[in-house]
Short mmCIF file of N, CA, C and O in Angstrom, two decimals:
data_model
loop_
_atom_site.label_atom_id
_atom_site.label_comp_id
_atom_site.label_asym_id
_atom_site.label_seq_id
_atom_site.Cartn_x
_atom_site.Cartn_y
_atom_site.Cartn_z
N MET A 30 -2.66 -0.02 -16.84
CA MET A 30 -0.97 -0.16 -16.41
C MET A 30 0.08 0.49 -17.00
O MET A 30 -0.14 0.48 -18.44
N ASN A 31 0.99 1.48 -16.28
CA ASN A 31 1.98 2.01 -16.77
C ASN A 31 3.03 0.96 -16.88
O ASN A 31 3.07 0.10 -16.65
N GLU A 32 3.69 1.46 -18.19
CA GLU A 32 5.39 0.87 -18.40
C GLU A 32 6.31 1.98 -18.35
O GLU A 32 6.97 1.92 -19.33
N TYR A 33 6.35 2.63 -17.21
CA TYR A 33 7.48 3.58 -17.26
C TYR A 33 8.72 2.32 -17.14
O TYR A 33 8.95 1.80 -16.49
N ARG A 34 9.46 3.37 -18.18
CA ARG A 34 11.08 2.87 -17.92
C ARG A 34 11.92 3.47 -16.66
O ARG A 34 11.82 4.89 -16.57
N TYR A 35 13.39 2.92 -16.60
CA TYR A 35 14.08 3.99 -16.14
C TYR A 35 14.06 4.99 -16.20
O TYR A 35 14.50 6.01 -14.96
N SER A 36 14.57 5.50 -17.35
CA SER A 36 14.70 6.84 -17.91
C SER A 36 13.71 7.69 -17.86
O SER A 36 13.82 8.92 -17.73
N ASP A 37 12.46 7.36 -17.59
CA ASP A 37 11.30 7.93 -17.54
C ASP A 37 11.06 8.34 -16.06
O ASP A 37 10.41 9.43 -15.98
N ILE A 38 11.83 7.66 -15.21
CA ILE A 38 11.35 8.10 -13.49
C ILE A 38 12.18 9.20 -13.41
O ILE A 38 13.48 9.49 -13.22
N LYS A 39 11.24 10.16 -12.76
CA LYS A 39 11.98 11.78 -11.99
C LYS A 39 12.17 11.78 -10.71
O LYS A 39 10.82 11.24 -10.14
N VAL A 40 12.77 12.41 -10.32
CA VAL A 40 12.32 12.86 -8.43
C VAL A 40 11.54 13.82 -8.71
O VAL A 40 11.60 14.34 -9.54
N GLY A 41 10.25 13.43 -7.66
CA GLY A 41 9.16 14.10 -7.61
C GLY A 41 8.01 13.60 -8.44
O GLY A 41 6.76 14.32 -8.16
N MET A 42 8.44 12.67 -9.37
CA MET A 42 6.97 12.29 -9.83
C MET A 42 6.46 11.32 -9.02
O MET A 42 6.60 10.87 -8.05
N GLU A 43 4.82 11.46 -8.91
CA GLU A 43 4.10 10.92 -7.86
C GLU A 43 2.93 10.09 -8.81
O GLU A 43 2.55 10.66 -9.87
N GLU A 44 2.30 9.08 -8.36
CA GLU A 44 1.25 8.59 -8.70
C GLU A 44 0.34 8.40 -7.53
O GLU A 44 0.81 8.36 -6.54
N SER A 45 -1.08 8.03 -7.86
CA SER A 45 -1.85 7.62 -6.61
C SER A 45 -3.10 6.83 -7.22
O SER A 45 -3.34 7.00 -7.97
N TYR A 46 -3.90 6.06 -6.70
CA TYR A 46 -5.22 5.66 -7.16
C TYR A 46 -5.90 4.99 -5.76
O TYR A 46 -5.26 5.44 -4.55
N GLN A 47 -7.05 5.27 -5.75
CA GLN A 47 -8.17 5.01 -4.64
C GLN A 47 -8.96 3.30 -4.83
O GLN A 47 -9.09 3.10 -5.79
N THR A 48 -9.32 2.99 -3.75
CA THR A 48 -9.48 1.93 -3.64
C THR A 48 -10.44 1.66 -2.66
O THR A 48 -10.83 2.85 -1.35
N GLU A 49 -11.54 0.81 -2.13
CA GLU A 49 -12.41 0.67 -1.00
C GLU A 49 -12.47 -0.25 -0.53
O GLU A 49 -12.25 -1.73 -0.90
N ILE A 50 -12.51 -0.79 1.15
CA ILE A 50 -12.03 -1.86 1.54
C ILE A 50 -13.64 -2.35 1.97
O ILE A 50 -14.49 -1.74 2.23
N THR A 51 -13.44 -3.76 1.62
CA THR A 51 -14.72 -4.39 1.78
C THR A 51 -14.64 -5.53 2.64
O THR A 51 -13.55 -5.87 2.84
N GLU A 52 -15.74 -6.01 3.32
CA GLU A 52 -16.14 -6.86 4.00
C GLU A 52 -15.57 -8.43 3.01
O GLU A 52 -14.58 -9.14 4.14
N GLN A 53 -15.60 -8.61 1.90
CA GLN A 53 -14.94 -9.60 1.06
C GLN A 53 -13.85 -9.67 0.83
O GLN A 53 -12.94 -10.61 1.39
N MET A 54 -13.01 -8.22 1.05
CA MET A 54 -11.43 -8.58 1.48
C MET A 54 -10.94 -8.96 2.60
O MET A 54 -10.28 -9.76 2.58
N LEU A 55 -11.65 -8.80 3.61
CA LEU A 55 -11.07 -9.05 5.28
C LEU A 55 -11.03 -10.66 5.21
O LEU A 55 -10.86 -11.19 5.68
N GLU A 56 -12.32 -11.32 4.67
CA GLU A 56 -12.72 -12.52 4.43
C GLU A 56 -11.78 -13.34 3.72
O GLU A 56 -11.32 -14.62 3.84
N HIS A 57 -11.33 -13.12 2.35
CA HIS A 57 -10.43 -13.52 1.84
C HIS A 57 -9.00 -13.43 2.35
O HIS A 57 -8.36 -14.50 2.18
N PHE A 58 -8.40 -12.01 2.59
CA PHE A 58 -7.45 -12.01 3.69
C PHE A 58 -7.16 -13.26 4.72
O PHE A 58 -6.35 -14.01 4.67
N ARG A 59 -7.99 -13.54 5.55
CA ARG A 59 -8.35 -14.33 6.77
C ARG A 59 -8.22 -15.92 6.02
O ARG A 59 -7.39 -16.65 6.59
N GLU A 60 -8.88 -15.92 5.23
CA GLU A 60 -8.79 -17.53 4.25
C GLU A 60 -7.17 -17.76 3.85
O GLU A 60 -6.60 -18.84 3.95
N ILE A 61 -6.29 -16.87 2.93
CA ILE A 61 -5.45 -16.79 2.64
C ILE A 61 -4.30 -17.04 3.66
O ILE A 61 -3.44 -17.86 3.90
N THR A 62 -4.50 -16.34 4.77
CA THR A 62 -3.26 -16.26 5.94
C THR A 62 -3.55 -16.72 6.75
O THR A 62 -2.87 -17.04 8.09
N GLY A 63 -4.73 -17.57 7.22
CA GLY A 63 -5.19 -18.04 8.65
C GLY A 63 -5.03 -17.13 9.74
O GLY A 63 -5.20 -18.09 10.50
N ASP A 64 -4.95 -16.08 9.37
CA ASP A 64 -5.13 -15.04 10.72
C ASP A 64 -6.65 -14.65 11.03
O ASP A 64 -7.61 -14.07 10.88
N ILE A 65 -7.00 -15.72 12.00
CA ILE A 65 -8.20 -15.40 12.89
C ILE A 65 -8.32 -14.48 14.17
O ILE A 65 -9.58 -14.38 14.84
N ASN A 66 -7.32 -13.67 14.58
CA ASN A 66 -7.66 -12.56 15.38
C ASN A 66 -8.59 -12.21 15.58
O ASN A 66 -9.34 -11.69 14.72
N PRO A 67 -9.47 -11.96 16.90
CA PRO A 67 -10.87 -11.59 16.80
C PRO A 67 -11.10 -10.05 16.49
O PRO A 67 -12.07 -9.60 16.20
N LEU A 68 -9.69 -9.71 16.72
CA LEU A 68 -9.49 -7.95 16.29
C LEU A 68 -10.58 -7.55 14.87
O LEU A 68 -10.69 -6.98 14.70
N HIS A 69 -9.91 -8.66 13.98
CA HIS A 69 -9.88 -8.63 12.48
C HIS A 69 -11.64 -9.43 12.22
O HIS A 69 -12.09 -8.98 11.23
N CYS A 70 -11.65 -10.39 13.07
CA CYS A 70 -13.37 -11.20 12.63
C CYS A 70 -13.94 -11.06 13.72
O CYS A 70 -15.54 -11.27 12.94
N ASP A 71 -14.12 -10.47 14.54
CA ASP A 71 -15.22 -10.26 15.66
C ASP A 71 -15.57 -8.93 15.76
O ASP A 71 -15.03 -8.08 16.67
N ARG A 72 -16.62 -8.44 15.10
CA ARG A 72 -17.12 -6.79 15.47
C ARG A 72 -17.38 -6.65 16.99
O ARG A 72 -16.95 -5.53 17.08
N GLU A 73 -17.82 -7.01 17.66
CA GLU A 73 -18.43 -7.55 18.92
C GLU A 73 -16.94 -7.33 19.99
O GLU A 73 -17.06 -6.79 20.85
N PHE A 74 -16.16 -8.13 19.83
CA PHE A 74 -14.77 -8.15 20.26
C PHE A 74 -14.28 -6.74 19.78
O PHE A 74 -13.55 -6.12 21.00
N ALA A 75 -14.00 -6.64 19.09
CA ALA A 75 -13.42 -5.08 18.20
C ALA A 75 -13.90 -3.60 19.20
O ALA A 75 -13.21 -2.86 19.69
N LYS A 76 -15.77 -3.76 19.12
CA LYS A 76 -16.19 -2.84 19.78
C LYS A 76 -15.60 -2.84 21.43
O LYS A 76 -15.57 -1.60 21.65
N GLY A 77 -15.30 -4.03 21.84
CA GLY A 77 -15.61 -4.07 23.17
C GLY A 77 -13.67 -3.39 23.39
O GLY A 77 -13.45 -3.21 24.85
N LYS A 78 -13.05 -3.37 22.56
CA LYS A 78 -11.49 -2.97 22.63
C LYS A 78 -11.67 -1.36 22.36
O LYS A 78 -10.24 -0.88 22.09
N GLY A 79 -12.83 -0.85 21.88
CA GLY A 79 -12.66 0.42 22.10
C GLY A 79 -12.92 0.81 20.40
O GLY A 79 -12.70 2.25 20.08
N TYR A 80 -12.99 -0.24 19.38
CA TYR A 80 -12.97 0.44 17.91
C TYR A 80 -14.04 0.20 17.31
O TYR A 80 -15.23 -0.13 18.07
N GLU A 81 -14.69 0.97 16.29
CA GLU A 81 -16.03 1.15 15.95
C GLU A 81 -16.51 0.00 14.97
O GLU A 81 -17.63 -0.24 15.26
N ASN A 82 -15.59 -0.83 14.63
CA ASN A 82 -15.77 -2.22 13.58
C ASN A 82 -14.81 -2.72 14.14
O ASN A 82 -13.70 -2.40 14.72
N ARG A 83 -14.89 -3.85 13.46
CA ARG A 83 -13.62 -4.72 12.85
C ARG A 83 -12.45 -3.94 12.16
O ARG A 83 -12.64 -2.93 11.22
N VAL A 84 -11.28 -4.20 12.70
CA VAL A 84 -10.19 -3.32 12.37
C VAL A 84 -9.26 -4.47 10.88
O VAL A 84 -9.45 -5.64 11.11
N VAL A 85 -9.38 -3.84 10.39
CA VAL A 85 -8.85 -4.03 8.97
C VAL A 85 -7.19 -4.72 8.96
O VAL A 85 -6.21 -4.16 9.80
N TYR A 86 -6.88 -5.87 8.36
CA TYR A 86 -5.64 -6.21 8.91
C TYR A 86 -4.41 -5.46 8.02
O TYR A 86 -4.87 -4.84 7.09
N GLY A 87 -3.55 -5.34 9.15
CA GLY A 87 -2.75 -3.92 8.64
C GLY A 87 -1.66 -4.29 7.18
O GLY A 87 -1.35 -3.79 6.60
N MET A 88 -1.44 -5.95 7.28
CA MET A 88 -0.73 -6.06 6.12
C MET A 88 -2.12 -6.17 4.71
O MET A 88 -1.13 -6.00 4.17
N LEU A 89 -3.04 -6.01 5.01
CA LEU A 89 -3.98 -6.08 3.84
C LEU A 89 -4.31 -4.42 3.64
O LEU A 89 -3.77 -4.36 1.95
N THR A 90 -3.70 -3.28 4.41
CA THR A 90 -3.99 -2.07 3.96
C THR A 90 -2.82 -1.79 3.09
O THR A 90 -2.39 -1.44 2.02
N ALA A 91 -1.50 -2.53 3.78
CA ALA A 91 -0.17 -2.54 3.01
C ALA A 91 -0.05 -2.93 2.03
O ALA A 91 1.18 -2.92 1.01
N SER A 92 -1.14 -3.96 1.61
CA SER A 92 -0.76 -4.82 0.28
C SER A 92 -1.20 -3.49 -0.75
O SER A 92 -0.47 -4.20 -2.06
N PHE A 93 -1.57 -2.91 -0.88
CA PHE A 93 -1.95 -1.91 -1.97
C PHE A 93 -0.84 -1.26 -2.18
O PHE A 93 -0.85 -0.39 -3.46
N LEU A 94 0.28 -0.96 -1.25
CA LEU A 94 1.40 -0.57 -1.63
C LEU A 94 2.09 -1.29 -3.23
O LEU A 94 2.30 -1.01 -3.99
N SER A 95 2.04 -2.96 -3.27
CA SER A 95 2.24 -3.40 -4.52
C SER A 95 1.64 -3.32 -5.31
O SER A 95 2.00 -3.20 -6.32
N THR A 96 0.18 -3.01 -5.46
CA THR A 96 -0.35 -2.30 -6.81
C THR A 96 0.12 -0.80 -7.32
O THR A 96 -0.08 -0.79 -8.40
N LEU A 97 0.72 -0.18 -6.26
CA LEU A 97 1.11 1.08 -6.67
C LEU A 97 2.22 1.31 -7.31
O LEU A 97 2.31 1.38 -8.23
N ALA A 98 3.22 0.17 -6.99
CA ALA A 98 4.33 -0.11 -7.61
C ALA A 98 4.21 -0.54 -9.09
O ALA A 98 4.63 -0.48 -9.80
N GLY A 99 3.47 -1.94 -8.68
CA GLY A 99 3.44 -2.86 -9.95
C GLY A 99 2.19 -2.24 -11.31
O GLY A 99 2.24 -3.04 -11.92
N VAL A 100 1.43 -1.50 -11.00
CA VAL A 100 0.60 -1.33 -11.69
C VAL A 100 0.98 0.55 -11.92
O VAL A 100 1.01 0.79 -13.46
N TYR A 101 1.20 1.34 -11.11
CA TYR A 101 1.13 2.58 -11.63
C TYR A 101 2.72 3.52 -11.59
O TYR A 101 3.00 3.96 -12.30
N LEU A 102 3.55 2.86 -10.58
CA LEU A 102 4.94 3.34 -11.09
C LEU A 102 5.92 2.74 -10.14
O LEU A 102 6.27 2.37 -9.20
N PRO A 103 6.66 2.17 -11.14
CA PRO A 103 7.05 2.36 -12.67
C PRO A 103 5.57 1.29 -13.04
O PRO A 103 5.55 1.91 -14.30
N GLY A 104 4.95 0.31 -12.76
CA GLY A 104 4.06 -0.23 -13.65
C GLY A 104 4.61 -1.50 -13.52
O GLY A 104 4.93 -2.45 -12.88
N LYS A 105 4.55 -2.13 -14.81
CA LYS A 105 4.81 -3.17 -15.82
C LYS A 105 6.03 -3.88 -15.44
O LYS A 105 6.74 -4.99 -14.92
N ASN A 106 7.56 -3.09 -15.35
CA ASN A 106 8.84 -2.87 -15.13
C ASN A 106 8.92 -3.28 -13.87
O ASN A 106 10.52 -3.22 -13.23
N SER A 107 7.87 -3.49 -12.50
CA SER A 107 8.51 -2.88 -11.33
C SER A 107 8.43 -4.11 -10.48
O SER A 107 8.51 -5.50 -11.01
N LEU A 108 9.63 -4.19 -9.92
CA LEU A 108 10.63 -5.26 -9.03
C LEU A 108 10.88 -4.49 -7.59
O LEU A 108 11.21 -3.66 -7.34
N ILE A 109 9.58 -4.83 -6.56
CA ILE A 109 9.80 -3.85 -4.85
C ILE A 109 11.10 -4.79 -4.34
O ILE A 109 10.88 -6.02 -4.16
N TYR A 110 11.80 -3.99 -3.88
CA TYR A 110 12.88 -4.69 -3.10
C TYR A 110 12.95 -4.69 -1.62
O TYR A 110 13.31 -5.38 -0.78
N GLU A 111 12.13 -3.40 -1.18
CA GLU A 111 12.03 -3.30 0.09
C GLU A 111 10.89 -2.59 0.40
O GLU A 111 10.60 -1.63 -0.40
N THR A 112 10.21 -2.88 1.81
CA THR A 112 8.92 -1.96 1.89
C THR A 112 9.27 -1.65 3.64
O THR A 112 9.52 -3.11 4.22
N SER A 113 8.80 -0.28 3.93
CA SER A 113 9.22 -0.31 5.40
C SER A 113 7.45 0.78 5.79
O SER A 113 7.29 1.59 4.73
N THR A 114 6.90 -0.13 6.50
CA THR A 114 5.89 0.45 6.83
C THR A 114 5.13 0.96 8.25
O THR A 114 5.82 0.41 9.13
N LYS A 115 4.66 2.13 8.42
CA LYS A 115 3.93 2.69 9.92
C LYS A 115 2.47 2.48 9.60
O LYS A 115 2.06 3.44 9.16
N PHE A 116 2.01 1.78 10.93
CA PHE A 116 0.50 2.11 10.58
C PHE A 116 0.41 3.08 11.74
O PHE A 116 0.09 2.89 12.83
N ALA A 117 -0.09 3.98 11.13
CA ALA A 117 -0.83 5.44 11.60
C ALA A 117 -1.97 5.28 12.36
O ALA A 117 -2.03 5.69 13.53
N LYS A 118 -3.59 5.06 11.92
CA LYS A 118 -4.26 4.90 12.77
C LYS A 118 -5.16 3.34 11.79
O LYS A 118 -4.72 3.06 10.62
N PRO A 119 -5.78 2.89 12.41
CA PRO A 119 -7.15 2.26 12.49
C PRO A 119 -7.67 2.39 10.98
O PRO A 119 -8.28 3.27 10.49
N VAL A 120 -7.58 1.07 9.77
CA VAL A 120 -8.79 1.05 8.80
C VAL A 120 -9.80 0.03 9.28
O VAL A 120 -9.56 -1.00 9.59
N PHE A 121 -11.06 0.39 8.75
CA PHE A 121 -11.92 -0.07 8.78
C PHE A 121 -12.67 -0.46 7.37
O PHE A 121 -12.51 -0.07 6.31
N PRO A 122 -13.66 -1.71 7.66
CA PRO A 122 -14.35 -1.86 6.57
C PRO A 122 -15.53 -0.78 5.86
O PRO A 122 -15.89 -0.19 6.93
N GLY A 123 -15.56 -0.56 4.56
CA GLY A 123 -16.01 0.74 3.93
C GLY A 123 -15.36 2.01 3.92
O GLY A 123 -15.61 2.49 3.40
N ASP A 124 -14.00 1.54 4.43
CA ASP A 124 -13.33 3.06 4.22
C ASP A 124 -12.57 2.75 2.80
O ASP A 124 -12.42 2.00 2.34
N GLY A 125 -12.71 4.03 2.05
CA GLY A 125 -12.10 4.41 1.05
C GLY A 125 -10.50 5.05 1.08
O GLY A 125 -10.69 5.88 2.12
N LEU A 126 -9.65 4.45 0.37
CA LEU A 126 -8.29 4.77 0.95
C LEU A 126 -7.63 5.27 -0.65
O LEU A 126 -7.91 4.70 -1.88
N THR A 127 -7.02 6.75 -0.42
CA THR A 127 -6.49 6.74 -1.47
C THR A 127 -4.67 6.51 -1.31
O THR A 127 -3.92 6.95 0.09
N VAL A 128 -4.02 5.80 -2.43
CA VAL A 128 -2.61 5.13 -2.25
C VAL A 128 -1.71 6.24 -2.87
O VAL A 128 -2.35 6.36 -4.32
N TRP A 129 -0.74 6.40 -2.33
CA TRP A 129 -0.10 7.27 -2.96
C TRP A 129 1.62 7.25 -2.87
O TRP A 129 1.67 6.86 -2.02
N GLY A 130 2.22 7.48 -4.09
CA GLY A 130 3.49 7.81 -3.66
C GLY A 130 4.26 8.85 -4.50
O GLY A 130 3.74 9.20 -5.68
N ILE A 131 5.85 9.15 -3.81
CA ILE A 131 6.45 10.18 -4.84
C ILE A 131 7.64 9.42 -4.82
O ILE A 131 8.50 9.22 -3.84
N VAL A 132 8.68 9.68 -6.05
CA VAL A 132 9.78 9.49 -6.12
C VAL A 132 10.63 10.35 -5.35
O VAL A 132 10.81 11.87 -5.33
N GLU A 133 11.57 9.82 -4.32
CA GLU A 133 12.46 10.79 -3.32
C GLU A 133 14.06 10.83 -4.20
O GLU A 133 14.41 11.44 -3.90
N GLU A 134 14.71 9.55 -4.43
CA GLU A 134 15.64 9.54 -5.33
C GLU A 134 15.93 8.53 -6.08
O GLU A 134 15.05 7.31 -6.03
N LYS A 135 17.09 8.11 -7.09
CA LYS A 135 17.53 7.46 -7.82
C LYS A 135 18.41 6.76 -7.56
O LYS A 135 19.42 7.44 -7.30
N ASN A 136 19.09 5.65 -8.02
CA ASN A 136 19.80 5.10 -7.94
C ASN A 136 20.48 4.31 -9.30
O ASN A 136 19.81 3.33 -9.33
N ASP A 137 20.60 4.94 -10.06
CA ASP A 137 21.31 4.55 -11.23
C ASP A 137 22.05 3.38 -11.90
O ASP A 137 21.55 2.45 -12.82
N LEU A 138 22.93 3.13 -10.33
CA LEU A 138 23.68 1.60 -10.88
C LEU A 138 22.81 0.76 -10.62
O LEU A 138 23.49 -0.38 -11.42
N PHE A 139 21.63 0.46 -10.02
CA PHE A 139 21.14 -0.62 -9.69
C PHE A 139 19.48 -0.36 -10.32
O PHE A 139 18.77 -1.30 -10.50
N HIS A 140 19.04 0.70 -11.05
CA HIS A 140 18.34 0.82 -11.68
C HIS A 140 17.00 0.87 -10.71
O HIS A 140 16.12 0.26 -10.92
N MET A 141 16.95 1.54 -9.44
CA MET A 141 16.33 1.42 -8.43
C MET A 141 15.98 2.95 -8.16
O MET A 141 16.60 3.55 -8.14
N PHE A 142 14.79 2.71 -7.42
CA PHE A 142 14.37 4.29 -6.96
C PHE A 142 13.29 3.90 -5.78
O PHE A 142 12.93 3.25 -5.26
N THR A 143 13.92 4.85 -4.55
CA THR A 143 13.39 4.94 -3.78
C THR A 143 12.00 6.05 -3.51
O THR A 143 12.27 7.30 -3.99
N MET A 144 10.94 5.32 -2.72
CA MET A 144 9.68 6.40 -3.13
C MET A 144 9.07 6.53 -1.34
O MET A 144 8.66 5.36 -0.92
N LYS A 145 8.41 7.75 -1.25
CA LYS A 145 7.84 7.94 0.16
C LYS A 145 6.25 7.13 -0.56
O LYS A 145 6.11 7.66 -1.55
N VAL A 146 5.90 6.55 0.18
CA VAL A 146 4.66 6.58 0.53
C VAL A 146 3.44 6.52 1.56
O VAL A 146 4.14 6.76 2.64
N ALA A 147 2.32 6.71 1.15
CA ALA A 147 1.16 7.26 2.21
C ALA A 147 -0.27 6.57 1.54
O ALA A 147 -0.47 6.51 0.65
N ILE A 148 -1.05 5.91 2.61
CA ILE A 148 -2.55 5.88 2.31
C ILE A 148 -3.24 6.84 3.33
O ILE A 148 -3.02 6.50 4.60
N VAL A 149 -4.16 7.37 2.98
CA VAL A 149 -4.78 8.33 3.46
C VAL A 149 -6.67 7.83 3.45
O VAL A 149 -6.56 7.54 2.23
N ASN A 150 -7.33 7.90 4.59
CA ASN A 150 -8.68 7.58 4.38
C ASN A 150 -9.35 8.24 3.75
O ASN A 150 -9.01 9.84 3.99
N GLN A 151 -10.89 8.31 3.70
CA GLN A 151 -11.78 8.96 3.14
C GLN A 151 -11.84 10.52 4.31
O GLN A 151 -12.18 11.76 3.56
N LYS A 152 -11.61 10.30 5.23
CA LYS A 152 -11.14 11.35 6.16
C LYS A 152 -10.43 12.62 6.14
O LYS A 152 -10.36 13.29 6.86
N GLY A 153 -9.38 11.78 5.22
CA GLY A 153 -8.09 12.78 4.98
C GLY A 153 -6.78 12.59 6.13
O GLY A 153 -6.10 12.88 6.37
N GLU A 154 -7.40 11.49 6.80
CA GLU A 154 -6.51 10.63 7.70
C GLU A 154 -5.38 9.96 7.23
O GLU A 154 -5.72 8.96 6.96
N LYS A 155 -4.34 10.22 7.65
CA LYS A 155 -2.75 9.34 7.03
C LYS A 155 -3.18 7.85 8.18
O LYS A 155 -2.84 7.65 9.39
N VAL A 156 -3.41 6.71 7.21
CA VAL A 156 -3.37 5.55 8.06
C VAL A 156 -2.10 4.50 8.06
O VAL A 156 -1.96 3.59 8.67
N LEU A 157 -1.41 4.98 7.04
CA LEU A 157 -0.02 4.38 6.72
C LEU A 157 0.92 5.41 5.99
O LEU A 157 0.55 6.08 5.42
N ARG A 158 2.39 5.21 6.49
CA ARG A 158 3.15 6.17 6.05
C ARG A 158 4.05 5.26 5.93
O ARG A 158 4.93 4.27 6.43
N GLY A 159 5.36 5.17 4.65
CA GLY A 159 6.36 4.38 4.86
C GLY A 159 7.39 4.64 3.51
O GLY A 159 7.05 5.67 2.63
N LYS A 160 8.13 4.34 3.14
CA LYS A 160 8.95 4.09 2.16
C LYS A 160 9.03 2.53 1.49
O LYS A 160 8.61 1.67 1.92
N MET A 161 9.59 2.88 0.08
CA MET A 161 9.59 1.45 -0.45
C MET A 161 10.85 2.11 -1.75
O MET A 161 10.91 2.92 -1.78
N LYS A 162 11.76 0.60 -1.62
CA LYS A 162 12.60 0.71 -3.11
C LYS A 162 12.04 -0.40 -3.55
O LYS A 162 11.68 -1.32 -3.81
N VAL A 163 11.97 0.30 -4.94
CA VAL A 163 11.72 -0.29 -6.17
C VAL A 163 13.18 -0.39 -7.48
O VAL A 163 13.07 0.83 -7.92
N GLY A 164 12.84 -1.47 -7.90
CA GLY A 164 13.88 -1.46 -8.77
C GLY A 164 12.73 -1.34 -10.27
O GLY A 164 11.58 -1.67 -10.70
N VAL A 165 13.40 -1.11 -11.38
CA VAL A 165 12.51 -1.15 -12.75
C VAL A 165 13.41 -1.94 -14.24
O VAL A 165 14.72 -1.75 -13.80
N LEU A 166 12.96 -2.83 -14.09
CA LEU A 166 13.33 -4.12 -15.11
C LEU A 166 13.08 -3.71 -16.54
O LEU A 166 12.68 -4.80 -17.19
N ASP A 167 13.38 -2.56 -17.13
CA ASP A 167 13.70 -2.81 -18.85
C ASP A 167 14.56 -2.52 -19.20
O ASP A 167 14.97 -2.61 -20.49
N GLY A 168 16.04 -2.78 -18.32
CA GLY A 168 17.36 -2.99 -19.27
C GLY A 168 17.82 -1.87 -19.95
O GLY A 168 18.63 -1.93 -20.54
N THR A 169 17.33 -0.65 -19.62
CA THR A 169 17.87 0.42 -20.23
C THR A 169 18.51 1.26 -19.44
O THR A 169 17.82 1.26 -17.79
N GLU A 170 18.56 2.61 -19.86
CA GLU A 170 19.32 3.59 -18.95
C GLU A 170 18.54 4.21 -18.27
O GLU A 170 18.09 5.27 -18.32
#
């Protein structure tokens, strides 16, 4: 886990990590949220709608942004204030994802920065894009 302080954060700084979507992730997400939409739960239903497999919950995909901020940039001192996402392509069980962010601007008054974020699948397709506003809770300049 990174422990960047606000003074360590620079415009242009970037971090990324990789993860793989498992069937168990979908099951746990369904149990936690109660979202039983058949597009996410029933392979045959999803195929009937033109998808190759069950579609991963968009919010499950977006939840990896929490790890980006909370573990990687800035890491331990993170507090997410705002997240804006667009789901560009569907994600499927078994997909390998790269979660990426780059610092676009800093707000010294509030010890917060804006980060452009993206999630890309193993085919190089952008499946999510967005922005995050992240505070740094280290109490330093």
